[in-house]
Amino acid sequence: RADWQTAANLARQYPGLLLAGGLTPGNVAQAIRVVQPWGVDVASGVEAEPGRKDHAKVRAFVRMVRKTTTD
């Protein structure tokens, strides 16, 4: 489980922080709201199996990021 509050403290200290690790379409919106990072990175959080991206998960992830950053 991610500790978004610790990440938020780091984001305040380092304004260009990219948040990565453990992000999925299901948690990226909350992560962005709490941490307020400069950007996010995703890899395994949108995979169908190791090394193979799930296109629906990628679209869902991008949709959640866009929705969260434009609200």
CSV table of N, CA and C in Angstrom, one decimal:
chain,number,residue,atom,x,y,z
A,1,ARG,N,0.8,-1.2,0.0
A,1,ARG,CA,0.0,0.0,0.0
A,1,ARG,C,0.9,1.2,0.0
A,2,ALA,N,0.5,2.2,-0.8
A,2,ALA,CA,1.3,3.4,-1.0
A,2,ALA,C,1.1,4.4,0.2
A,3,ASP,N,2.1,5.1,0.5
A,3,ASP,CA,2.1,6.1,1.6
A,3,ASP,C,2.0,7.5,0.8
A,4,TRP,N,0.8,7.9,0.4
A,4,TRP,CA,0.7,9.1,-0.4
A,4,TRP,C,1.1,10.3,0.4
A,5,GLN,N,0.9,10.3,1.7
A,5,GLN,CA,1.3,11.5,2.5
A,5,GLN,C,2.8,11.7,2.6
A,6,THR,N,3.6,10.7,2.7
A,6,THR,CA,5.0,10.8,2.6
A,6,THR,C,5.4,11.3,1.2
A,7,ALA,N,4.8,10.8,0.2
A,7,ALA,CA,5.1,11.3,-1.1
A,7,ALA,C,4.7,12.8,-1.3
A,8,ALA,N,3.6,13.2,-0.7
A,8,ALA,CA,3.2,14.6,-0.8
A,8,ALA,C,4.2,15.5,-0.1
A,9,ASN,N,4.7,15.0,1.0
A,9,ASN,CA,5.8,15.8,1.7
A,9,ASN,C,7.0,16.0,0.8
A,10,LEU,N,7.4,14.9,0.1
A,10,LEU,CA,8.5,15.0,-0.8
A,10,LEU,C,8.2,15.9,-2.0
A,11,ALA,N,7.0,15.9,-2.5
A,11,ALA,CA,6.6,16.7,-3.6
A,11,ALA,C,6.7,18.2,-3.3
A,12,ARG,N,6.4,18.5,-2.0
A,12,ARG,CA,6.5,19.9,-1.6
A,12,ARG,C,8.0,20.4,-1.5
A,13,GLN,N,8.8,19.4,-1.2
A,13,GLN,CA,10.3,19.7,-1.1
A,13,GLN,C,10.9,19.8,-2.5
A,14,TYR,N,10.4,18.9,-3.4
A,14,TYR,CA,11.0,18.8,-4.7
A,14,TYR,C,9.9,19.0,-5.8
A,15,PRO,N,9.7,20.3,-6.2
A,15,PRO,CA,8.5,20.6,-7.0
A,15,PRO,C,8.5,19.9,-8.4
A,16,GLY,N,9.6,19.4,-8.9
A,16,GLY,CA,9.6,18.6,-10.1
A,16,GLY,C,9.4,17.1,-10.0
A,17,LEU,N,8.9,16.7,-8.9
A,17,LEU,CA,8.8,15.3,-8.5
A,17,LEU,C,7.9,14.5,-9.5
A,18,LEU,N,8.4,13.4,-10.0
A,18,LEU,CA,7.6,12.5,-10.8
A,18,LEU,C,7.2,11.3,-9.9
A,19,LEU,N,5.9,11.0,-9.8
A,19,LEU,CA,5.4,9.9,-9.0
A,19,LEU,C,5.4,8.7,-9.8
A,20,ALA,N,6.0,7.6,-9.3
A,20,ALA,CA,6.1,6.3,-10.0
A,20,ALA,C,6.1,5.2,-9.0
A,21,GLY,N,5.7,4.1,-9.4
A,21,GLY,CA,5.7,2.9,-8.6
A,21,GLY,C,4.4,2.5,-8.0
A,22,GLY,N,3.8,1.5,-8.4
A,22,GLY,CA,2.5,1.0,-7.9
A,22,GLY,C,1.3,1.7,-8.4
A,23,LEU,N,1.5,2.6,-9.4
A,23,LEU,CA,0.3,3.3,-9.9
A,23,LEU,C,-0.5,2.5,-10.9
A,24,THR,N,-1.8,2.5,-10.8
A,24,THR,CA,-2.7,1.8,-11.6
A,24,THR,C,-3.9,2.7,-12.0
A,25,PRO,N,-4.7,2.3,-12.9
A,25,PRO,CA,-5.9,3.1,-13.2
A,25,PRO,C,-6.8,3.3,-12.0
A,26,GLY,N,-6.8,2.4,-11.1
A,26,GLY,CA,-7.6,2.4,-9.9
A,26,GLY,C,-7.1,3.3,-8.8
A,27,ASN,N,-5.8,3.7,-8.8
A,27,ASN,CA,-5.3,4.5,-7.7
A,27,ASN,C,-4.7,5.8,-8.1
A,28,VAL,N,-4.5,6.0,-9.4
A,28,VAL,CA,-3.7,7.2,-9.9
A,28,VAL,C,-4.5,8.5,-9.5
A,29,ALA,N,-5.8,8.5,-9.6
A,29,ALA,CA,-6.5,9.8,-9.3
A,29,ALA,C,-6.3,10.2,-7.8
A,30,GLN,N,-6.4,9.3,-6.9
A,30,GLN,CA,-6.2,9.6,-5.5
A,30,GLN,C,-4.7,10.0,-5.3
A,31,ALA,N,-3.8,9.3,-5.9
A,31,ALA,CA,-2.4,9.7,-5.8
A,31,ALA,C,-2.1,11.1,-6.3
A,32,ILE,N,-2.7,11.5,-7.4
A,32,ILE,CA,-2.5,12.9,-7.9
A,32,ILE,C,-3.1,13.9,-7.0
A,33,ARG,N,-4.3,13.6,-6.5
A,33,ARG,CA,-5.0,14.5,-5.6
A,33,ARG,C,-4.2,14.8,-4.3
A,34,VAL,N,-3.7,13.7,-3.7
A,34,VAL,CA,-3.0,13.8,-2.4
A,34,VAL,C,-1.6,14.3,-2.6
A,35,VAL,N,-0.8,13.8,-3.6
A,35,VAL,CA,0.6,14.1,-3.7
A,35,VAL,C,0.8,15.4,-4.5
A,36,GLN,N,0.0,15.6,-5.5
A,36,GLN,CA,0.2,16.8,-6.4
A,36,GLN,C,1.6,16.8,-7.0
A,37,PRO,N,1.9,15.7,-7.7
A,37,PRO,CA,3.2,15.6,-8.3
A,37,PRO,C,3.3,16.4,-9.6
A,38,TRP,N,4.5,16.7,-10.1
A,38,TRP,CA,4.6,17.3,-11.4
A,38,TRP,C,4.2,16.4,-12.5
A,39,GLY,N,4.3,15.1,-12.3
A,39,GLY,CA,3.9,14.2,-13.3
A,39,GLY,C,3.9,12.8,-12.7
A,40,VAL,N,3.3,11.8,-13.5
A,40,VAL,CA,3.3,10.4,-13.1
A,40,VAL,C,3.9,9.5,-14.1
A,41,ASP,N,4.3,8.4,-13.7
A,41,ASP,CA,4.9,7.3,-14.6
A,41,ASP,C,4.2,6.0,-14.3
A,42,VAL,N,4.0,5.2,-15.3
A,42,VAL,CA,3.4,3.9,-15.1
A,42,VAL,C,4.1,2.9,-16.0
A,43,ALA,N,4.1,1.7,-15.5
A,43,ALA,CA,4.7,0.6,-16.3
A,43,ALA,C,3.9,-0.7,-16.0
A,44,SER,N,4.2,-1.4,-14.9
A,44,SER,CA,3.5,-2.7,-14.7
A,44,SER,C,2.1,-2.5,-14.3
A,45,GLY,N,1.7,-1.3,-13.8
A,45,GLY,CA,0.3,-1.0,-13.4
A,45,GLY,C,-0.7,-1.1,-14.5
A,46,VAL,N,-0.2,-1.1,-15.8
A,46,VAL,CA,-1.1,-1.2,-16.9
A,46,VAL,C,-0.7,-2.4,-17.8
A,47,GLU,N,-0.1,-3.4,-17.2
A,47,GLU,CA,0.3,-4.6,-18.0
A,47,GLU,C,-0.8,-5.7,-17.9
A,48,ALA,N,-1.0,-6.4,-19.0
A,48,ALA,CA,-1.8,-7.6,-19.0
A,48,ALA,C,-1.1,-8.8,-18.4
A,49,GLU,N,0.2,-8.8,-18.7
A,49,GLU,CA,1.1,-9.8,-18.2
A,49,GLU,C,2.5,-9.2,-18.2
A,50,PRO,N,3.5,-9.7,-17.5
A,50,PRO,CA,4.8,-9.0,-17.5
A,50,PRO,C,5.3,-8.7,-18.9
A,51,GLY,N,5.6,-7.5,-19.2
A,51,GLY,CA,6.1,-7.1,-20.5
A,51,GLY,C,5.1,-6.8,-21.5
A,52,ARG,N,3.9,-7.0,-21.3
A,52,ARG,CA,2.8,-6.8,-22.3
A,52,ARG,C,1.7,-5.8,-21.8
A,53,LYS,N,1.6,-4.6,-22.4
A,53,LYS,CA,0.7,-3.7,-21.9
A,53,LYS,C,-0.8,-4.1,-22.3
A,54,ASP,N,-1.7,-3.7,-21.5
A,54,ASP,CA,-3.1,-3.9,-21.7
A,54,ASP,C,-3.6,-2.6,-22.2
A,55,HIS,N,-4.0,-2.5,-23.4
A,55,HIS,CA,-4.4,-1.2,-24.0
A,55,HIS,C,-5.6,-0.6,-23.3
A,56,ALA,N,-6.5,-1.4,-22.8
A,56,ALA,CA,-7.7,-0.8,-22.1
A,56,ALA,C,-7.2,-0.2,-20.8
A,57,LYS,N,-6.3,-0.8,-20.1
A,57,LYS,CA,-5.7,-0.3,-18.9
A,57,LYS,C,-4.9,1.0,-19.1
A,58,VAL,N,-4.2,1.0,-20.2
A,58,VAL,CA,-3.5,2.3,-20.6
A,58,VAL,C,-4.5,3.4,-20.8
A,59,ARG,N,-5.5,3.1,-21.6
A,59,ARG,CA,-6.5,4.2,-21.8
A,59,ARG,C,-7.2,4.6,-20.5
A,60,ALA,N,-7.5,3.7,-19.7
A,60,ALA,CA,-8.2,4.0,-18.4
A,60,ALA,C,-7.2,4.9,-17.5
A,61,PHE,N,-6.0,4.5,-17.5
A,61,PHE,CA,-5.0,5.3,-16.7
A,61,PHE,C,-4.9,6.7,-17.3
A,62,VAL,N,-4.8,6.9,-18.6
A,62,VAL,CA,-4.7,8.2,-19.1
A,62,VAL,C,-6.0,9.0,-18.9
A,63,ARG,N,-7.1,8.3,-19.0
A,63,ARG,CA,-8.4,9.0,-18.8
A,63,ARG,C,-8.5,9.5,-17.3
A,64,MET,N,-8.0,8.7,-16.4
A,64,MET,CA,-8.1,9.1,-15.0
A,64,MET,C,-7.1,10.3,-14.7
A,65,VAL,N,-5.9,10.2,-15.3
A,65,VAL,CA,-5.0,11.3,-15.1
A,65,VAL,C,-5.6,12.6,-15.7
A,66,ARG,N,-6.1,12.6,-16.9
A,66,ARG,CA,-6.7,13.8,-17.5
A,66,ARG,C,-7.8,14.3,-16.7
A,67,LYS,N,-8.7,13.4,-16.3
A,67,LYS,CA,-9.9,13.8,-15.5
A,67,LYS,C,-9.4,14.5,-14.2
A,68,THR,N,-8.5,13.9,-13.5
A,68,THR,CA,-8.0,14.5,-12.3
A,68,THR,C,-7.3,15.8,-12.4
A,69,THR,N,-6.5,16.0,-13.5
A,69,THR,CA,-5.7,17.2,-13.6
A,69,THR,C,-6.5,18.3,-14.3
A,70,THR,N,-7.8,18.0,-14.8
A,70,THR,CA,-8.6,19.1,-15.4
A,70,THR,C,-9.8,19.4,-14.5
A,71,ASP,N,-10.0,18.7,-13.4
A,71,ASP,CA,-11.1,19.0,-12.5
A,71,ASP,C,-10.9,20.2,-11.7
